[in-house]
PDB file of C-alpha atoms in Angstrom:
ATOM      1  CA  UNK A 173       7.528  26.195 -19.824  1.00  0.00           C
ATOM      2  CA  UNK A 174       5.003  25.596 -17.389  1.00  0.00           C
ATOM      3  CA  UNK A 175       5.309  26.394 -13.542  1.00  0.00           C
ATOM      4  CA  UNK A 176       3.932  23.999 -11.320  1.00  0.00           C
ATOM      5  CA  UNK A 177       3.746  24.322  -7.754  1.00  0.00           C
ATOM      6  CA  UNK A 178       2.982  21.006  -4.718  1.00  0.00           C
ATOM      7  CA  UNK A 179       1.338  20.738  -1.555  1.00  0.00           C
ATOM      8  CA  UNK A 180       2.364  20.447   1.103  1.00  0.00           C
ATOM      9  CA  UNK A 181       6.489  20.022   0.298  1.00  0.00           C
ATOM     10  CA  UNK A 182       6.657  17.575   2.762  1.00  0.00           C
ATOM     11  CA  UNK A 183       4.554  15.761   5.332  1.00  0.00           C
ATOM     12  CA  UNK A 184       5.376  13.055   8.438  1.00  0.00           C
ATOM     13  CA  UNK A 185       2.106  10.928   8.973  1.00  0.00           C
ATOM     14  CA  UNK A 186       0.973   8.248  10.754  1.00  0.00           C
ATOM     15  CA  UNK A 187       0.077   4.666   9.230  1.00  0.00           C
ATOM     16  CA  UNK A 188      -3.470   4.061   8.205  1.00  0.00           C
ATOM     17  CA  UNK A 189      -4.214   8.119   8.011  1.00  0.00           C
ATOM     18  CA  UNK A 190      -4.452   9.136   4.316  1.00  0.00           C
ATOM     19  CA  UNK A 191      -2.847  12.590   3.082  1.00  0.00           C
ATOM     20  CA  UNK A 192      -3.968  14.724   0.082  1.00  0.00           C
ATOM     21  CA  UNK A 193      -1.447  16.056  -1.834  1.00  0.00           C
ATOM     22  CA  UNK A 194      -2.228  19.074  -4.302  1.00  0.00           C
ATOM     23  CA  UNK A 195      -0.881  20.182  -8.119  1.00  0.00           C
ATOM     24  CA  UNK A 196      -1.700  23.497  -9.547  1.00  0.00           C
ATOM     25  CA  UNK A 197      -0.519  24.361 -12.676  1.00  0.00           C
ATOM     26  CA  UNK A 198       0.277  27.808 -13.927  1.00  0.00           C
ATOM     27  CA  UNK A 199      -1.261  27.273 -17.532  1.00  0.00           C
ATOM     28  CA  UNK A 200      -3.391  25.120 -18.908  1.00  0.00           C
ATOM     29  CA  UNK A 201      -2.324  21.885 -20.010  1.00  0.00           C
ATOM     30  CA  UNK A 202      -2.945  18.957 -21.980  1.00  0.00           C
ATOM     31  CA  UNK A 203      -2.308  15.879 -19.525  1.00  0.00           C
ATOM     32  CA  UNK A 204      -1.124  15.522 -15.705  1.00  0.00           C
ATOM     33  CA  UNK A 205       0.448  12.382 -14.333  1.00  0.00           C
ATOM     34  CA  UNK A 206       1.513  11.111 -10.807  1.00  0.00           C
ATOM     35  CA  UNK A 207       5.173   9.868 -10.482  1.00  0.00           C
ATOM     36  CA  UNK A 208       6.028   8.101  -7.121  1.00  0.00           C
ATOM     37  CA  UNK A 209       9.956   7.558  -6.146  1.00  0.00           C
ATOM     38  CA  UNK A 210      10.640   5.385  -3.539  1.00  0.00           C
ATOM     39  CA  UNK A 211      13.825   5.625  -1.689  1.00  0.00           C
ATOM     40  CA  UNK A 212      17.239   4.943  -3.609  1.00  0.00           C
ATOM     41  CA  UNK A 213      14.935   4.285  -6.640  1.00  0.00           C
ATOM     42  CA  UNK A 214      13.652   5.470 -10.357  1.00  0.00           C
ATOM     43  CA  UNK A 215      10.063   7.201 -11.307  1.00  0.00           C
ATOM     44  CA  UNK A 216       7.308   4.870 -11.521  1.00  0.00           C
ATOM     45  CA  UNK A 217       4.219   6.171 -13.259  1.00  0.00           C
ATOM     46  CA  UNK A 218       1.154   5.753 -10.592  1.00  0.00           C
ATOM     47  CA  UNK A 219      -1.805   7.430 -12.813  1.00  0.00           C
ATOM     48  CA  UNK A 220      -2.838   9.445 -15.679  1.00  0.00           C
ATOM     49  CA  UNK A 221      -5.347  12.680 -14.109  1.00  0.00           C
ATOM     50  CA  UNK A 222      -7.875  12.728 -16.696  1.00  0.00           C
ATOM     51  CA  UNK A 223     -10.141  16.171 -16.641  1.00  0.00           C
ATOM     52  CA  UNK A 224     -13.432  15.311 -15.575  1.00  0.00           C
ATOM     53  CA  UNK A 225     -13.021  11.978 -15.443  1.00  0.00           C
ATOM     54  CA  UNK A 226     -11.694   8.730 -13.958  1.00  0.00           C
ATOM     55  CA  UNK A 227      -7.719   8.387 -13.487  1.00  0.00           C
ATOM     56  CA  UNK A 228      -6.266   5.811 -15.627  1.00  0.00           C
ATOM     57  CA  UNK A 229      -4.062   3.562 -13.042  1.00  0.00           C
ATOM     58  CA  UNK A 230      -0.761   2.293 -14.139  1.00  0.00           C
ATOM     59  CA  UNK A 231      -0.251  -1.835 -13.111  1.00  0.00           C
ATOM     60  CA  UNK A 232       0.234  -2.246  -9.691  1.00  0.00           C
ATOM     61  CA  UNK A 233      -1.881   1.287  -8.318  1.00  0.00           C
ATOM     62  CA  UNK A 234      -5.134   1.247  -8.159  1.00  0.00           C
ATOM     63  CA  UNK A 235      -8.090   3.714  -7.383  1.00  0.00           C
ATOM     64  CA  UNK A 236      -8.716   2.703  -3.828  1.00  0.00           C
ATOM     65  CA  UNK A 237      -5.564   3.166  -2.614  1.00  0.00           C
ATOM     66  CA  UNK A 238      -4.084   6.405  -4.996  1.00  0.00           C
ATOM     67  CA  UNK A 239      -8.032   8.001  -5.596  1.00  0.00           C
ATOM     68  CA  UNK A 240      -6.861  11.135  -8.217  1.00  0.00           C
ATOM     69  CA  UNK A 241      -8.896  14.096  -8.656  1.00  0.00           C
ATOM     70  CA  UNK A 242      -8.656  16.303 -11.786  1.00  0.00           C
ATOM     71  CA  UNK A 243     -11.367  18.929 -12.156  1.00  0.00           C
ATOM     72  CA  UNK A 244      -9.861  21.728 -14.483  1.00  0.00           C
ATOM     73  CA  UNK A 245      -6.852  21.986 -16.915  1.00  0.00           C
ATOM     74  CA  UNK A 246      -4.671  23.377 -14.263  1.00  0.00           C
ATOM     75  CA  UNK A 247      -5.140  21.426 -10.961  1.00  0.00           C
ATOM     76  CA  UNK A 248      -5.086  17.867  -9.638  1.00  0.00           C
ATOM     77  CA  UNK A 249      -4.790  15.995  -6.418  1.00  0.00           C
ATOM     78  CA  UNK A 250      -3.346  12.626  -5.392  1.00  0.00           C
ATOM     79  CA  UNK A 251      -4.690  10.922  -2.102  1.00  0.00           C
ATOM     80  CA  UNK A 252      -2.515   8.556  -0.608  1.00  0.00           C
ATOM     81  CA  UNK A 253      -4.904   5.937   1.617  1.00  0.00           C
ATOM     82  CA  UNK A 254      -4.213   4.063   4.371  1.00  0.00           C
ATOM     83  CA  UNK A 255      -0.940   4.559   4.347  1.00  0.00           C
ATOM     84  CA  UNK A 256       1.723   2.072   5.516  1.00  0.00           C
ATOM     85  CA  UNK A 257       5.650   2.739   5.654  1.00  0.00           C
ATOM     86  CA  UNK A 258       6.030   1.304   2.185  1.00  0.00           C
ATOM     87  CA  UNK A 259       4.721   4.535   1.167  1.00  0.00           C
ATOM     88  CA  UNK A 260       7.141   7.106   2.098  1.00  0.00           C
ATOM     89  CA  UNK A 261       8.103   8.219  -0.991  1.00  0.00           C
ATOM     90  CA  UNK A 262       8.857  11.374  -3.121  1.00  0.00           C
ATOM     91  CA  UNK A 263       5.298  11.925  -4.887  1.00  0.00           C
ATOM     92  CA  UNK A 264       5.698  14.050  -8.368  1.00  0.00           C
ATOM     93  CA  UNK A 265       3.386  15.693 -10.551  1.00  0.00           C
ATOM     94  CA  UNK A 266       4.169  16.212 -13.926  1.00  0.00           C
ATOM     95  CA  UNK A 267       2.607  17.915 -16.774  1.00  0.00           C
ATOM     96  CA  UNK A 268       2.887  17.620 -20.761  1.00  0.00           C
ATOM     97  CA  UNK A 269       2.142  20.979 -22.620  1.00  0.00           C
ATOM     98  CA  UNK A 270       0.337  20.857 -25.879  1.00  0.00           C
ATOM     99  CA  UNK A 271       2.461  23.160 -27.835  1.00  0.00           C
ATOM    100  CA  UNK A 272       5.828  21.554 -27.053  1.00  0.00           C
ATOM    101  CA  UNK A 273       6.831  18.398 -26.501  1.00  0.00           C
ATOM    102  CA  UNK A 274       8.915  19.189 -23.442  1.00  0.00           C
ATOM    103  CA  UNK A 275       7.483  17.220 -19.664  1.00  0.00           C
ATOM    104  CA  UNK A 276       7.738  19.415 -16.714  1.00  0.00           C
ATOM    105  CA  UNK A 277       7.280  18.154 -12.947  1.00  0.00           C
ATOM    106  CA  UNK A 278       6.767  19.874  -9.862  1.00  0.00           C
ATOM    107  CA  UNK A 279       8.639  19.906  -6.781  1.00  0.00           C
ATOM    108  CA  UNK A 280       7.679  17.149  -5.087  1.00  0.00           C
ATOM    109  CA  UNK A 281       5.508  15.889  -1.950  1.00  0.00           C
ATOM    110  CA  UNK A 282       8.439  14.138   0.057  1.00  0.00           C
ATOM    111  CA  UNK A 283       5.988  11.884   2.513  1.00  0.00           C
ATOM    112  CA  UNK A 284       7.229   9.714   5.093  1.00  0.00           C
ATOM    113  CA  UNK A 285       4.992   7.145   6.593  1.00  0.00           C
ATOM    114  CA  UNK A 286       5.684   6.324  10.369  1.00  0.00           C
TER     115      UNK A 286
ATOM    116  CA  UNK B  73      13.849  -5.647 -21.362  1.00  0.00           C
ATOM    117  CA  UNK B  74      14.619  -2.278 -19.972  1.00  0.00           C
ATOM    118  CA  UNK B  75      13.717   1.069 -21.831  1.00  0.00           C
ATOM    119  CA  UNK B  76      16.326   2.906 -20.396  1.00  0.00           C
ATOM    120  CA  UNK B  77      19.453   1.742 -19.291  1.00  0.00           C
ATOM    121  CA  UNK B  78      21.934   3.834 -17.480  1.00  0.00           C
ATOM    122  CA  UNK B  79      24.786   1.905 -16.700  1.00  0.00           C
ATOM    123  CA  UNK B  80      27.176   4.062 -14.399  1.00  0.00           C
ATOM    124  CA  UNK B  81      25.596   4.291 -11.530  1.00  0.00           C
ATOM    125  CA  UNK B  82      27.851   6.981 -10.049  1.00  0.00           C
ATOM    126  CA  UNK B  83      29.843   9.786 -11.770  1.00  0.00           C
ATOM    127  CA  UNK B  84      33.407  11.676 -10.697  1.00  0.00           C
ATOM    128  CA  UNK B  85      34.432  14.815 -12.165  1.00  0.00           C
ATOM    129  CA  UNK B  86      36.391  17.667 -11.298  1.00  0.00           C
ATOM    130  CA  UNK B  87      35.335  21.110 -11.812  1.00  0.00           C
ATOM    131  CA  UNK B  88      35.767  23.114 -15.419  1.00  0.00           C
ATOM    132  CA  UNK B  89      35.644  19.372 -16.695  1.00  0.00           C
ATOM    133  CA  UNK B  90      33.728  18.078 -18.924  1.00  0.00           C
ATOM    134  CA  UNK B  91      31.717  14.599 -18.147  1.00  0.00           C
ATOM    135  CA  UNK B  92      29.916  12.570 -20.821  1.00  0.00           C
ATOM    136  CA  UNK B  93      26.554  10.648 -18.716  1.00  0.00           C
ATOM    137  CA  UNK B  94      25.755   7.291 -20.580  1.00  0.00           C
ATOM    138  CA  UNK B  95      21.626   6.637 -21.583  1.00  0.00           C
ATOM    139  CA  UNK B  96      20.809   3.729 -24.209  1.00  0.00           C
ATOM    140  CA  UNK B  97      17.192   3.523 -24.609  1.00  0.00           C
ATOM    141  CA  UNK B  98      14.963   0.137 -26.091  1.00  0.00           C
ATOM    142  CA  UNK B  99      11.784   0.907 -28.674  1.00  0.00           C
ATOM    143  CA  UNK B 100      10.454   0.238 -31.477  1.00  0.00           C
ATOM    144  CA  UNK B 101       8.524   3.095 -31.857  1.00  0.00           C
ATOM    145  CA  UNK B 102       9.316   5.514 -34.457  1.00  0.00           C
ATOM    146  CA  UNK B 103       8.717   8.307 -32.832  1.00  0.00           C
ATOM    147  CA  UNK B 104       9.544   8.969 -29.514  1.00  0.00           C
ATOM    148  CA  UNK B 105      11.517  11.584 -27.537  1.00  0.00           C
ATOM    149  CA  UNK B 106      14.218  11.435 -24.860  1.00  0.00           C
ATOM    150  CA  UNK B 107      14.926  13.569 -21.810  1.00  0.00           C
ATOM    151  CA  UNK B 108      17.483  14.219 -19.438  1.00  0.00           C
ATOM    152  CA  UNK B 109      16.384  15.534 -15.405  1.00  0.00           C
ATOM    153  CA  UNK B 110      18.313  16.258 -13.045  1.00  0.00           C
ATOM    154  CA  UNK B 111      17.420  15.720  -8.675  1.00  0.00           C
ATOM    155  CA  UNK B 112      19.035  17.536  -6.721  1.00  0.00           C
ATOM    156  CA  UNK B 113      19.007  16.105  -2.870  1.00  0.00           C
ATOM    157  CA  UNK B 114      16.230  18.129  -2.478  1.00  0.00           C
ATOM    158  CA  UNK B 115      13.973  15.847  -4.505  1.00  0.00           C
ATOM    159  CA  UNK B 116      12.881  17.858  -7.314  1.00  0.00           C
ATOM    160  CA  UNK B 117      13.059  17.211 -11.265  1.00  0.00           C
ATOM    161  CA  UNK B 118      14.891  19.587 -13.013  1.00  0.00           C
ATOM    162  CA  UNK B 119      14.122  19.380 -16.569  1.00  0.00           C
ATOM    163  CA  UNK B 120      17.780  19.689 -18.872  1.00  0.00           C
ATOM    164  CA  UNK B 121      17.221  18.762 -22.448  1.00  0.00           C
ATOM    165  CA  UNK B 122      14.687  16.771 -24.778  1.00  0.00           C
ATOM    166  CA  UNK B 123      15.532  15.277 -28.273  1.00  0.00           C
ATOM    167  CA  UNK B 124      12.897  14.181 -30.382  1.00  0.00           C
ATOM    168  CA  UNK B 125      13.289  10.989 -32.592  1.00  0.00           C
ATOM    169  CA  UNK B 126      13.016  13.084 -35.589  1.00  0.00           C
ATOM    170  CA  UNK B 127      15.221  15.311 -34.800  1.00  0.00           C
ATOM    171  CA  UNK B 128      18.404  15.935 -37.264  1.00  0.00           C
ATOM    172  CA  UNK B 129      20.373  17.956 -34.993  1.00  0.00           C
ATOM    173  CA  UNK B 130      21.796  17.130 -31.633  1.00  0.00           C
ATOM    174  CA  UNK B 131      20.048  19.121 -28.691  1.00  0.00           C
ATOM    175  CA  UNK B 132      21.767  21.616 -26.975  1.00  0.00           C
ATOM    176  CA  UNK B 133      21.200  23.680 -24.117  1.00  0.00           C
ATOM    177  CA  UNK B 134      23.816  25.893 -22.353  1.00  0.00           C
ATOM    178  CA  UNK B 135      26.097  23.706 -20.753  1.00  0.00           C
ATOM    179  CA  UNK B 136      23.755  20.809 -21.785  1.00  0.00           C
ATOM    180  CA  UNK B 137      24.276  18.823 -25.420  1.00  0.00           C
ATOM    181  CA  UNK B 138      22.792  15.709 -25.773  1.00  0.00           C
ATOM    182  CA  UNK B 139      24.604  13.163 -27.917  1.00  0.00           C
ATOM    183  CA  UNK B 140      22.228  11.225 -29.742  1.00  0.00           C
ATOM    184  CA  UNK B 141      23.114   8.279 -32.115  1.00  0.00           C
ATOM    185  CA  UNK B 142      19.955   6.991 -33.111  1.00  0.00           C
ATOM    186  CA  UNK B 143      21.154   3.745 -35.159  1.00  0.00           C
ATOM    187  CA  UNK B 144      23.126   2.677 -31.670  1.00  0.00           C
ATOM    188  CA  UNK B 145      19.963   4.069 -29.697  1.00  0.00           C
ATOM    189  CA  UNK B 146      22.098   6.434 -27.064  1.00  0.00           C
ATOM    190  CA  UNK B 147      21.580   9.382 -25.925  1.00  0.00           C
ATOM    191  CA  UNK B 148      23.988  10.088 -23.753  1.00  0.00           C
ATOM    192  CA  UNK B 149      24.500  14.169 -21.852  1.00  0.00           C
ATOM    193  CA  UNK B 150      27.328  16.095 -22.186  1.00  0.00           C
ATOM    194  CA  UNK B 151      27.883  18.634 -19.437  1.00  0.00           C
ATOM    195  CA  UNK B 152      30.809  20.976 -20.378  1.00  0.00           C
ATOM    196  CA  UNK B 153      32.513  23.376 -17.690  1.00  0.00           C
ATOM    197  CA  UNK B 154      31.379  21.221 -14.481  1.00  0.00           C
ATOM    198  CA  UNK B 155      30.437  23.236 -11.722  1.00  0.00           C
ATOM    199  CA  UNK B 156      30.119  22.390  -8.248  1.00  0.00           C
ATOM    200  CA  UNK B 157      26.303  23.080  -8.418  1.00  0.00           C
ATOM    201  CA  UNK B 158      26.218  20.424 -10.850  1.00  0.00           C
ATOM    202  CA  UNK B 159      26.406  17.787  -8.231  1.00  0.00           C
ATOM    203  CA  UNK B 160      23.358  15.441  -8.447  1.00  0.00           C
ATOM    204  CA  UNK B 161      21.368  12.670  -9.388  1.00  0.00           C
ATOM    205  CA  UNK B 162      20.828  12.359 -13.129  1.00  0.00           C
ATOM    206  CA  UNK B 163      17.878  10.610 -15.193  1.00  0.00           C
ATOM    207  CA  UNK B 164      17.436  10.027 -18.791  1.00  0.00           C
ATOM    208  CA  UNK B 165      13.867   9.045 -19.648  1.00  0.00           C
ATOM    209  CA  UNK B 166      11.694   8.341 -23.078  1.00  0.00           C
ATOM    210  CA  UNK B 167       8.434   8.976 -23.935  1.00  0.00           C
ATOM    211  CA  UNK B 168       6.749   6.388 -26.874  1.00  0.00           C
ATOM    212  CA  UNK B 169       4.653   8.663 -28.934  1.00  0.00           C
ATOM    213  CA  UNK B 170       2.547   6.437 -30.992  1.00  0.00           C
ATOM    214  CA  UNK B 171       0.908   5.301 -27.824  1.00  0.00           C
ATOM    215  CA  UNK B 172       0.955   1.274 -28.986  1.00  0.00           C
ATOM    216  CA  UNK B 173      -0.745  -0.076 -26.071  1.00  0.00           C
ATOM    217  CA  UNK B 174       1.285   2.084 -23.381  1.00  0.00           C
ATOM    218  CA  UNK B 175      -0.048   5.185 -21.441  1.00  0.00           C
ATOM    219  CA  UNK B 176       0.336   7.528 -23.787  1.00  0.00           C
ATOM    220  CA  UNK B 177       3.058  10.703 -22.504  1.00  0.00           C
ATOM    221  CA  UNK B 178       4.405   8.003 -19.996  1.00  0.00           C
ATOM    222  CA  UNK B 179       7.841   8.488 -19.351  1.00  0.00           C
ATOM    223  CA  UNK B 180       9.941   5.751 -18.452  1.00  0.00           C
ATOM    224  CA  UNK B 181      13.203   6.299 -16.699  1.00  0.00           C
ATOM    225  CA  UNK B 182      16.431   4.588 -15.844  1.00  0.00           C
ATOM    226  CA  UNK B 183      17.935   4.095 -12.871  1.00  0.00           C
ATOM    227  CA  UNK B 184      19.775   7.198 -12.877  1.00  0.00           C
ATOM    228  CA  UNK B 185      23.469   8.397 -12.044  1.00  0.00           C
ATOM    229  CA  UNK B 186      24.683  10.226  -9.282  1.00  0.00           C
ATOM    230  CA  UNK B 187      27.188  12.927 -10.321  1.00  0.00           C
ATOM    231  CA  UNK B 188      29.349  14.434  -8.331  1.00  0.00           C
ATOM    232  CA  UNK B 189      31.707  17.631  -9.250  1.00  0.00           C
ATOM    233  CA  UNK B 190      34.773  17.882  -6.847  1.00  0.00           C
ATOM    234  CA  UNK B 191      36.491  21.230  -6.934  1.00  0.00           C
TER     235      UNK B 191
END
């Protein structure tokens, strides 16, 4: 399994600020993603963290507002923009491993917007 | 139509029980693989159990079994000998692996139930 650790845990921010949230992985692995849980709700899939390259944005997100970093195998960030109080969330980050087909996430960025 | 569908949305058992938590699931891909996580309040995803399409066997882990009928398309979690730990927010969630015009390694998830173990 893979260990995978978030920062910060949690964060209280004010609207139109943007916050950086970080993944680091503990191995190398094959693809990262960005999960975002609003309140009372299921996992929506923000982004794909492609190494070296663009994000791929799921309908709905887009670069401007969720801008994704992924430099190496084992580390992404997620950059919230202009945040409003429709974005207090829980923000995920999860990772699939190339030699099993098991999907790990990390402890989440719980972010409220005020 | 929904991938996932977990119909109860909230779960009663008492402890040393056992408690069967429902999950159909909606694909047409041959291969896929399902998953169950558990939240605690604290917000992370524990990951349970995974069962891949191909699979002959039903999954188990610990406590954990997964039930899967594939020709009804449920996978529904068994948790044997509840525990008062056990008391949280459950997800099942699939994963398309043919990658037919979705993201491929996206997981989609259903609404989830929230279990709770009373001693």
């Amino acid at each position: 399994s893979a260990v995978i650790s978030q920062k910060p845990s949690r964060d209280i921010c004010q609207r139109g600020t943007s916050l950086t949230i970080q993944c680091q992985v503990d191995s190398q692995v094959t693809m990262m993603f960005w999960y975002r849980q609003q309140p009372g709700q299921s996992l929506t899939l923000i982004a794909t963290a492609n190494q070296g390259s663009e994000a791929t944005y799921e309908s709905g997100f887009v670069i401007d507002k969720f801008p994704i970093s992924r430099p190496n195998l084992t580390f992404s960030t997620l950059t919230v923009s202009n945040m409003s109080p429709e974005d207090s969330s829980i923000y995920l980050c999860s990772v699939m491993t190339g030699s099993s087909y098991e999907q790990y996430f990390g402890p989440g960025t719980r972010l409220t917007v005020t | 139509a929904q991938k996932i569908t977990q119909t109860q949305p909230g779960m009663f058992v008492q402890e040393k029980e056992a408690v069967t938590l429902d999950c159909t699931y909606d694909t047409s891909d041959p291969s896929y693989g399902l998953f169950w996580y558990k939240q605690p309040s604290s917000g992370e995803m524990i990951f349970l159990i995974y069962q891949g399409s191909y699979d002959q066997q039903n999954a188990t882990e610990g406590r954990y079994s997964l039930n899967f009928q594939k020709a009804r398309k449920s996978a529904n979690l068994v948790i044997s000998a509840s525990q008062l730990g056990d008391s949280a927010m459950y997800f099942c969630a699939m994963r398309e692996d043919t990658n037919r015009g979705s993201t491929l390694g996206r997981l989609y998830f259903g609404r989830g139930t929230q279990l709770t173990v009373w001693p």
